Coordinates of C-alpha atoms in Angstrom, one line a residue:
Chain A
M286 CA 0.0 0.0 0.0
P287 CA 1.5 3.4 -1.0
N288 CA 2.4 5.7 1.9
R289 CA 0.3 8.8 1.2
S290 CA 1.8 11.0 3.9
S291 CA 5.3 10.7 2.3
D292 CA 3.9 11.6 -1.1
R293 CA 2.3 14.8 0.2
P294 CA 5.4 17.0 0.2
R295 CA 6.0 16.0 -3.5
V296 CA 2.4 17.0 -4.4
V297 CA 2.7 20.3 -2.6
L298 CA 6.1 21.0 -4.3
L299 CA 4.6 20.1 -7.7
V300 CA 1.6 22.4 -7.1
L301 CA 3.9 25.3 -6.0
M302 CA 6.1 24.8 -9.1
V303 CA 3.1 24.9 -11.4
A304 CA 1.9 28.1 -9.6
A305 CA 5.3 29.7 -10.2
L306 CA 5.4 28.6 -13.8
T307 CA 1.9 30.0 -14.3
L308 CA 3.0 33.4 -12.8
L309 CA 6.0 33.4 -15.1
T310 CA 3.8 32.7 -18.1
A311 CA 1.4 35.4 -17.0
Q312 CA 4.2 37.9 -16.8
F313 CA 5.8 37.0 -20.1
R314 CA 2.4 37.0 -21.9
D315 CA 1.2 40.1 -20.2
F316 CA -2.2 38.7 -19.3
L317 CA -2.2 39.4 -15.5
P318 CA -1.3 42.7 -13.8
V319 CA 1.8 41.0 -12.4
D320 CA 4.0 44.1 -13.0
D321 CA 1.5 46.2 -11.1
F322 CA 1.6 43.8 -8.2
Q323 CA 5.4 44.0 -8.0
Q324 CA 5.4 47.8 -8.3
G325 CA 2.7 48.0 -5.6
F326 CA 4.8 45.9 -3.3
R327 CA 7.9 48.0 -3.8
D328 CA 5.8 51.2 -3.3
V329 CA 4.5 49.9 0.0
I330 CA 7.9 49.0 1.4
S331 CA 9.6 52.1 0.0
P332 CA 9.0 54.5 2.9
F333 CA 10.2 51.8 5.4
R334 CA 13.3 51.3 3.2
K335 CA 14.1 55.0 3.5
V336 CA 13.8 54.9 7.2
V337 CA 16.0 51.8 7.6
D338 CA 18.5 53.4 5.1
R339 CA 18.7 56.6 7.2
A340 CA 18.9 54.7 10.5
T341 CA 21.7 52.4 9.3
D342 CA 23.6 55.1 7.3
P343 CA 26.5 55.3 9.8
F344 CA 26.9 51.5 9.7
Q345 CA 26.8 51.5 5.9
T346 CA 29.5 54.2 5.8
V347 CA 31.7 52.1 8.1
W348 CA 31.1 49.0 6.0
K349 CA 32.0 50.9 2.8
G350 CA 35.1 52.4 4.5
I351 CA 36.3 48.9 5.4
F352 CA 35.4 46.9 2.3
N353 CA 35.5 49.5 -0.4
Y354 CA 38.4 51.6 0.8
E355 CA 40.5 51.0 -2.3
E356 CA 37.6 51.9 -4.5
V357 CA 36.9 55.1 -2.6
S358 CA 40.6 56.0 -2.7
D359 CA 40.8 55.4 -6.4
E360 CA 37.7 57.5 -7.0
N361 CA 39.1 60.3 -4.8
E362 CA 42.3 60.3 -6.9
R363 CA 40.3 60.3 -10.1
L364 CA 38.1 63.2 -9.0
Q365 CA 41.1 65.2 -8.0
M366 CA 42.7 64.7 -11.4
E367 CA 39.3 65.6 -13.0
I368 CA 39.2 68.8 -11.0
A369 CA 42.7 69.7 -12.1
R370 CA 41.9 68.9 -15.7
M371 CA 38.7 70.9 -15.6
R372 CA 40.4 74.0 -14.1
G373 CA 42.9 73.9 -16.9
E374 CA 40.2 73.5 -19.5
E375 CA 38.0 76.2 -18.1
L376 CA 39.6 79.1 -20.0
R377 CA 39.9 77.1 -23.2
D378 CA 36.3 76.0 -22.9
E379 CA 35.2 79.6 -22.8
A380 CA 36.8 80.2 -26.1
D381 CA 35.6 77.0 -27.6
R382 CA 32.0 77.5 -26.5
E383 CA 31.1 79.7 -29.4
L384 CA 32.7 77.4 -31.9
L385 CA 30.9 74.4 -30.4
E386 CA 27.5 76.1 -30.5
R387 CA 28.1 76.9 -34.1
L388 CA 29.1 73.3 -34.9
L389 CA 26.2 71.8 -33.0
G390 CA 23.9 74.1 -34.9
E391 CA 25.4 73.0 -38.2
V392 CA 24.8 69.3 -37.6
D393 CA 21.5 70.0 -35.8
I394 CA 22.6 68.4 -32.5
D395 CA 20.4 69.8 -29.8
Y396 CA 20.3 67.0 -27.2
L397 CA 21.3 69.4 -24.5
E398 CA 18.0 71.2 -25.0
L399 CA 15.9 68.1 -24.3
E400 CA 13.4 68.4 -21.5
T401 CA 14.8 66.2 -18.7
V402 CA 14.5 65.4 -15.0
V403 CA 17.6 65.3 -12.9
A404 CA 17.8 62.2 -10.7
R405 CA 20.3 61.0 -8.2
I406 CA 21.5 57.4 -8.1
I407 CA 20.6 55.9 -4.7
G408 CA 22.1 52.4 -5.2
V409 CA 21.7 49.1 -7.0
P410 CA 18.8 46.7 -6.6
G411 CA 19.0 43.9 -4.0
G412 CA 20.3 40.5 -4.8
N413 CA 23.4 39.3 -6.7
Y414 CA 22.1 39.3 -10.2
N415 CA 21.3 42.9 -11.2
S416 CA 24.6 44.1 -12.6
H417 CA 24.3 46.9 -15.1
V418 CA 21.3 48.2 -13.3
V419 CA 21.1 51.3 -11.0
E420 CA 18.3 52.7 -8.9
I421 CA 17.4 56.4 -9.0
N422 CA 15.4 58.6 -6.6
K423 CA 12.7 59.7 -9.1
G424 CA 9.6 57.8 -10.2
T425 CA 6.1 58.3 -11.6
D426 CA 5.4 61.1 -9.1
D427 CA 8.0 63.1 -11.0
G428 CA 6.6 62.4 -14.4
L429 CA 8.8 59.5 -15.3
E430 CA 7.6 56.7 -17.6
E431 CA 8.9 53.2 -18.3
G432 CA 11.2 53.2 -21.4
A433 CA 12.4 56.8 -21.0
G434 CA 15.9 57.4 -22.1
V435 CA 18.6 58.3 -19.6
I436 CA 21.6 60.5 -20.4
T437 CA 24.2 62.7 -18.9
K438 CA 26.0 65.7 -20.3
A439 CA 28.6 63.2 -21.6
G440 CA 26.0 61.1 -23.5
L441 CA 24.0 58.0 -23.5
V442 CA 23.5 56.1 -20.2
G443 CA 20.6 53.7 -20.5
Y444 CA 16.8 53.6 -20.1
L445 CA 14.2 53.2 -17.4
Y446 CA 12.8 49.7 -17.3
E447 CA 11.0 49.7 -13.9
V448 CA 9.3 52.8 -12.6
D449 CA 7.7 52.9 -9.2
R450 CA 6.2 55.9 -7.5
S451 CA 9.3 57.4 -6.0
T452 CA 12.1 55.3 -7.4
S453 CA 13.1 53.8 -10.8
L454 CA 15.5 51.2 -12.1
V455 CA 17.8 52.2 -15.0
R456 CA 19.1 49.5 -17.3
L457 CA 22.6 50.7 -18.3
A458 CA 23.8 50.7 -21.9
T459 CA 26.2 47.9 -21.0
H460 CA 23.4 45.5 -20.0
P461 CA 23.2 42.5 -22.3
D462 CA 19.5 43.3 -23.1
F463 CA 20.2 46.9 -24.1
R464 CA 19.8 47.9 -27.8
V465 CA 20.1 51.3 -29.4
G466 CA 20.0 52.5 -33.0
V467 CA 23.3 54.4 -33.7
R468 CA 24.8 56.4 -36.5
L469 CA 28.5 56.8 -37.4
I470 CA 29.2 60.5 -37.9
N471 CA 31.7 60.3 -40.7
S472 CA 30.2 57.7 -42.9
Q473 CA 26.6 58.4 -41.8
D474 CA 26.1 54.6 -41.7
E475 CA 23.4 53.4 -39.2
G476 CA 23.2 50.2 -37.3
L477 CA 22.0 48.6 -34.0
A478 CA 24.4 48.6 -31.1
R479 CA 24.0 46.4 -28.0
G480 CA 25.5 46.0 -24.6
N481 CA 27.4 42.8 -24.0
G482 CA 28.0 42.9 -20.2
S483 CA 31.5 44.5 -20.6
V484 CA 32.2 47.7 -18.7
G485 CA 32.1 50.8 -20.8
V486 CA 31.7 49.0 -24.1
L487 CA 28.9 48.7 -26.8
I488 CA 29.0 46.3 -29.7
L489 CA 27.8 47.5 -33.1
D490 CA 27.1 44.3 -35.1
A491 CA 23.9 44.8 -37.0
G492 CA 23.1 46.9 -39.9
I493 CA 26.7 48.0 -40.8
N494 CA 28.0 46.9 -44.2
I495 CA 31.1 44.6 -44.2
D496 CA 32.9 47.1 -46.4
A497 CA 31.8 50.3 -44.6
E498 CA 34.6 52.8 -43.9
V499 CA 34.9 53.0 -40.2
S500 CA 37.8 54.6 -38.4
I501 CA 39.2 54.4 -34.9
G502 CA 38.0 57.3 -32.8
E503 CA 35.0 58.0 -35.1
V504 CA 32.1 59.6 -33.1
V505 CA 28.9 57.5 -32.7
V506 CA 25.5 59.1 -31.9
T507 CA 22.0 57.8 -31.6
S508 CA 20.1 57.5 -34.8
G509 CA 16.7 58.4 -33.5
G510 CA 13.7 57.3 -35.6
R511 CA 11.6 54.8 -33.8
S512 CA 14.1 54.5 -31.0
I513 CA 13.3 55.6 -27.4
F514 CA 16.2 57.9 -27.7
P515 CA 16.1 61.2 -29.7
Q516 CA 18.6 61.4 -32.5
D517 CA 22.2 62.8 -32.1
I518 CA 22.8 61.9 -28.4
P519 CA 26.5 61.1 -28.2
V520 CA 27.1 57.4 -27.6
G521 CA 30.9 57.2 -27.8
R522 CA 33.8 56.6 -30.1
V523 CA 34.8 53.6 -32.2
N524 CA 37.6 51.7 -30.4
D525 CA 37.9 48.7 -32.7
P526 CA 36.4 49.0 -36.3
D527 CA 36.9 45.2 -36.9
K528 CA 38.2 45.7 -40.4
E529 CA 39.4 42.2 -40.6
A530 CA 35.9 40.7 -40.4
D531 CA 35.0 38.2 -43.1
Y532 CA 31.3 38.0 -42.8
A533 CA 29.8 40.3 -40.1
R534 CA 31.4 43.3 -38.5
S535 CA 31.5 43.6 -34.7
I536 CA 32.5 47.2 -34.1
E537 CA 33.5 48.0 -30.5
I538 CA 32.4 51.4 -29.2
D539 CA 33.8 53.0 -26.1
L540 CA 31.0 54.8 -24.3
S541 CA 31.5 58.5 -23.8
A542 CA 29.6 58.5 -20.4
S543 CA 31.5 56.8 -17.6
L544 CA 28.8 54.4 -16.3
E545 CA 30.9 53.3 -13.3
N546 CA 31.2 56.8 -11.8
L547 CA 27.7 58.2 -12.1
S548 CA 26.0 60.2 -9.4
F549 CA 23.3 62.2 -11.2
L550 CA 21.5 61.4 -14.4
N551 CA 19.1 63.2 -16.7
V552 CA 15.9 61.3 -17.6
I553 CA 14.4 62.4 -20.9
L554 CA 10.7 63.3 -20.4
E555 CA 9.6 62.9 -24.0
T556 CA 9.4 59.2 -24.5
R557 CA 8.9 57.7 -27.9
E558 CA 7.7 54.4 -29.3
N559 CA 10.3 51.6 -28.8
Chain B
M274 CA 0.0 35.5 16.7
N275 CA -0.8 32.9 14.1
T276 CA 1.7 31.4 11.7
G277 CA 0.4 33.3 8.6
L278 CA 0.8 36.7 10.4
R279 CA 4.2 35.7 11.7
V280 CA 5.4 34.7 8.2
L281 CA 3.9 37.9 6.7
T282 CA 5.8 40.0 9.3
L283 CA 9.0 38.1 8.7
L284 CA 8.8 38.4 4.9
I285 CA 8.0 42.1 4.9
T286 CA 10.8 42.9 7.4
A287 CA 13.2 40.8 5.4
A288 CA 12.2 42.5 2.2
I289 CA 12.8 45.9 3.7
L290 CA 16.2 44.8 5.1
Q291 CA 17.3 43.1 1.8
S292 CA 16.4 46.2 -0.3
S293 CA 18.0 48.7 2.1
I294 CA 21.0 47.8 4.3
F295 CA 21.8 44.5 2.7
T296 CA 21.9 46.2 -0.7
E297 CA 24.8 48.4 0.6
M298 CA 26.6 45.6 2.5
R299 CA 28.6 44.1 -0.4
I300 CA 32.0 42.7 -0.8
D301 CA 33.3 43.1 -4.4
G302 CA 29.8 43.7 -5.5
M303 CA 28.3 40.6 -3.9
G304 CA 25.9 40.6 -1.1
V305 CA 23.8 38.7 1.4
E306 CA 20.9 36.5 0.2
L307 CA 18.6 37.1 3.2
L308 CA 15.5 35.8 1.6
L309 CA 17.2 32.7 0.3
L310 CA 18.4 32.1 3.8
I311 CA 14.8 32.3 5.1
A312 CA 13.7 29.8 2.5
I313 CA 16.5 27.4 3.6
L314 CA 15.7 27.8 7.3
S315 CA 12.0 27.4 6.8
G316 CA 12.7 24.0 5.2
Y317 CA 15.0 23.2 8.1
H318 CA 12.6 24.2 10.9
G319 CA 9.2 23.9 9.3
G320 CA 9.4 20.6 7.5
P321 CA 8.9 19.9 3.8
I322 CA 5.3 21.1 3.5
R323 CA 5.4 24.2 5.6
G324 CA 8.9 25.0 4.4
A325 CA 7.7 24.7 0.8
Y326 CA 4.8 27.1 1.3
V327 CA 6.9 29.7 3.2
S328 CA 9.7 29.5 0.7
F329 CA 7.3 29.9 -2.2
W330 CA 6.1 33.2 -0.7
T331 CA 9.7 34.2 0.1
G332 CA 10.5 33.7 -3.5
L333 CA 7.6 35.9 -4.7
V334 CA 8.8 38.6 -2.3
N335 CA 12.3 38.4 -3.6
D336 CA 11.0 38.6 -7.2
C337 CA 9.2 41.8 -6.3
I338 CA 12.2 43.5 -4.7
V339 CA 14.8 42.6 -7.2
A340 CA 12.4 43.3 -10.1
S341 CA 12.9 39.9 -11.7
P342 CA 10.0 38.1 -13.5
L343 CA 7.5 37.0 -10.8
G344 CA 8.0 33.3 -10.2
I345 CA 11.6 32.8 -10.9
H346 CA 12.7 32.7 -7.3
A347 CA 9.4 31.2 -6.3
L348 CA 10.2 28.3 -8.6
I349 CA 13.5 27.6 -7.0
Y350 CA 13.1 28.3 -3.3
P351 CA 10.5 25.6 -2.5
V352 CA 12.8 23.0 -4.1
I353 CA 15.6 24.1 -1.9
A354 CA 13.4 24.1 1.2
V355 CA 12.2 20.6 0.5
A356 CA 15.7 19.4 -0.2
V357 CA 16.9 21.0 3.1
S358 CA 14.1 19.4 5.0
N359 CA 15.0 16.0 3.7
L360 CA 18.6 16.5 4.7
E361 CA 17.8 18.1 8.1
E362 CA 17.9 14.8 10.1
R363 CA 21.5 14.1 8.9
F364 CA 22.7 17.5 9.9
I365 CA 20.8 18.2 13.2
N366 CA 23.4 16.4 15.4
E367 CA 26.5 17.7 13.5
K368 CA 28.9 20.3 14.8
R369 CA 28.0 23.9 14.3
I370 CA 30.8 24.4 11.8
I371 CA 29.5 21.5 9.6
R372 CA 26.0 23.0 9.7
A373 CA 27.4 26.4 8.8
F374 CA 29.2 24.8 5.8
G375 CA 25.9 23.2 4.8
V376 CA 24.1 26.6 4.9
A377 CA 26.9 28.2 2.8
L378 CA 26.8 25.3 0.3
T379 CA 23.0 25.5 0.1
V380 CA 23.0 29.3 -0.5
A381 CA 25.7 28.9 -3.2
T382 CA 23.5 26.1 -4.8
G383 CA 20.5 28.4 -4.6
V384 CA 22.4 31.2 -6.4
F385 CA 23.5 28.8 -9.1
L386 CA 20.0 27.4 -9.6
T387 CA 18.4 30.8 -9.7
A388 CA 20.9 32.0 -12.3
A389 CA 20.3 28.8 -14.3
V390 CA 16.5 29.1 -14.3
G391 CA 16.8 32.8 -15.2
H392 CA 19.0 31.9 -18.1
I393 CA 16.5 29.3 -19.3
F394 CA 13.8 32.0 -19.2
G395 CA 16.1 34.3 -21.3
E396 CA 16.8 36.7 -18.4
K397 CA 20.2 38.0 -19.2
T398 CA 20.2 39.9 -15.9
F399 CA 21.0 36.5 -14.3
N400 CA 23.9 36.0 -16.6
T401 CA 26.6 37.1 -14.2
N402 CA 30.2 36.9 -15.5
S403 CA 31.6 35.6 -12.3
L404 CA 28.9 33.2 -11.1
P405 CA 31.1 30.8 -9.1
E406 CA 32.7 33.8 -7.3
T407 CA 29.3 35.3 -6.6
A408 CA 27.9 32.0 -5.3
I409 CA 30.8 31.4 -2.9
I410 CA 31.0 35.0 -1.5
A411 CA 27.2 35.2 -1.2
G412 CA 27.2 31.8 0.5
V413 CA 29.8 32.8 3.1
M414 CA 28.3 36.2 3.8
T415 CA 24.8 34.8 4.1
T416 CA 26.0 32.1 6.5
F417 CA 27.1 34.8 9.1
F418 CA 23.4 35.7 9.5
S419 CA 22.1 32.1 9.8
Y420 CA 22.4 31.7 13.5
P421 CA 20.3 34.8 14.6
L422 CA 17.9 34.3 11.8
S423 CA 17.5 30.6 12.5
R424 CA 15.9 31.4 15.9
I425 CA 13.5 33.9 14.3
V426 CA 12.5 31.6 11.5
N427 CA 12.1 28.7 13.9
W428 CA 9.7 30.9 16.0
T429 CA 7.9 32.0 12.8
V430 CA 7.3 28.6 11.1
S431 CA 7.1 26.3 14.1
S432 CA 3.9 27.8 15.6
G433 CA 1.2 25.2 16.0
M434 CA 3.5 22.3 15.1
P435 CA 3.8 19.3 17.4
Q436 CA 6.4 19.9 20.1
E437 CA 9.5 17.7 20.1
V438 CA 9.1 14.8 22.4
K439 CA 12.0 14.5 24.7
T440 CA 12.7 11.1 26.2
R441 CA 15.4 10.2 28.6
L442 CA 16.4 6.8 29.8
T443 CA 17.5 7.0 33.4
G444 CA 19.6 3.9 34.0
S445 CA 17.6 0.7 34.7
S446 CA 14.5 2.5 36.1
R447 CA 12.2 2.9 33.2

């Protein structure tokens, strides 16, 4: 006679696994308000998170001081060098500004004029899987929408993929799921670039002809069109044009915005169809 | 306080801690898997059935706070809880260091399994470049919290369960 009591855990486990798979299917097929449930949960715990964050701030500072000392020290050095460089460039910039404005006008680049919301990075999401994602302190209450492009003065950063009431998650351009239409300034060739999980690098491997003339250091900007990003946002410079490719080019682009040292971001308010 | 309310309180508190202080407490980018630890301990203290239910809800809460597709963690955690529950008898009399090693190993396995299932569902977020390193560091860091949390989870999931029967043989007089 079979032992029913020993079978029960297996039945329960099976039922729970079916329930989890049903939820996953519901989310991927968009037929249940699963996203709303997740956002609602995060919204409910958000005020408590802020309280705990404030209460444990001294402890967090000590922790970072112990375990991230080298990182902080490197950043400090980098910032000092940056300040020195900026001071030196200040006078030259003044003279160049007029020239820059004239050039931007000639190529119709007006990304600095975009209507944006400034947001501060407050951290990364919990868990050990969300690399290439950062959390910002603005959400739907500030007029942000899912899919909005995120930039800095240096150029492309990523886009919003989860927007709660007071916080949002930004998927950075280096994330493996990130795609953006780009244009090479010299050749005016357009293609699709993607993140590949490497720090500071985008790969342009779709839409570019095998015999296209691409040079090292060539400036890459967004191509606009149906993309969520308006056109002419600086993306970066070509680092490896992959001229030796036989069948398909895989051009490496160094991002102009340093995604590892971000503090503040600009979220573009005018979202477009993806 | 009934078990449901205790579990709800524990999960919400854990969610708040995981998404606040434990997000900042990282070594080389890797952090504590508090909710995975609750799933493991609920299997250890609550038995296979109660452990499976509690860990399912724990997985759903984790899916909410890390913004992964709802169900990925909930698919893995009950399996881990039931496995831990089946192994519990073998570990209960072992030295503390052995049990701690067991917790670290289970956390690392959980991290691997979650990444594997995420990969199967096409979630590239789960595709970490240094998965073995992540699993080991997360396992070790999480184990440090297992002792205090074990008592809390025991109190949470054991309510209403039959008490352990203690028998003692006192020499020849039975």
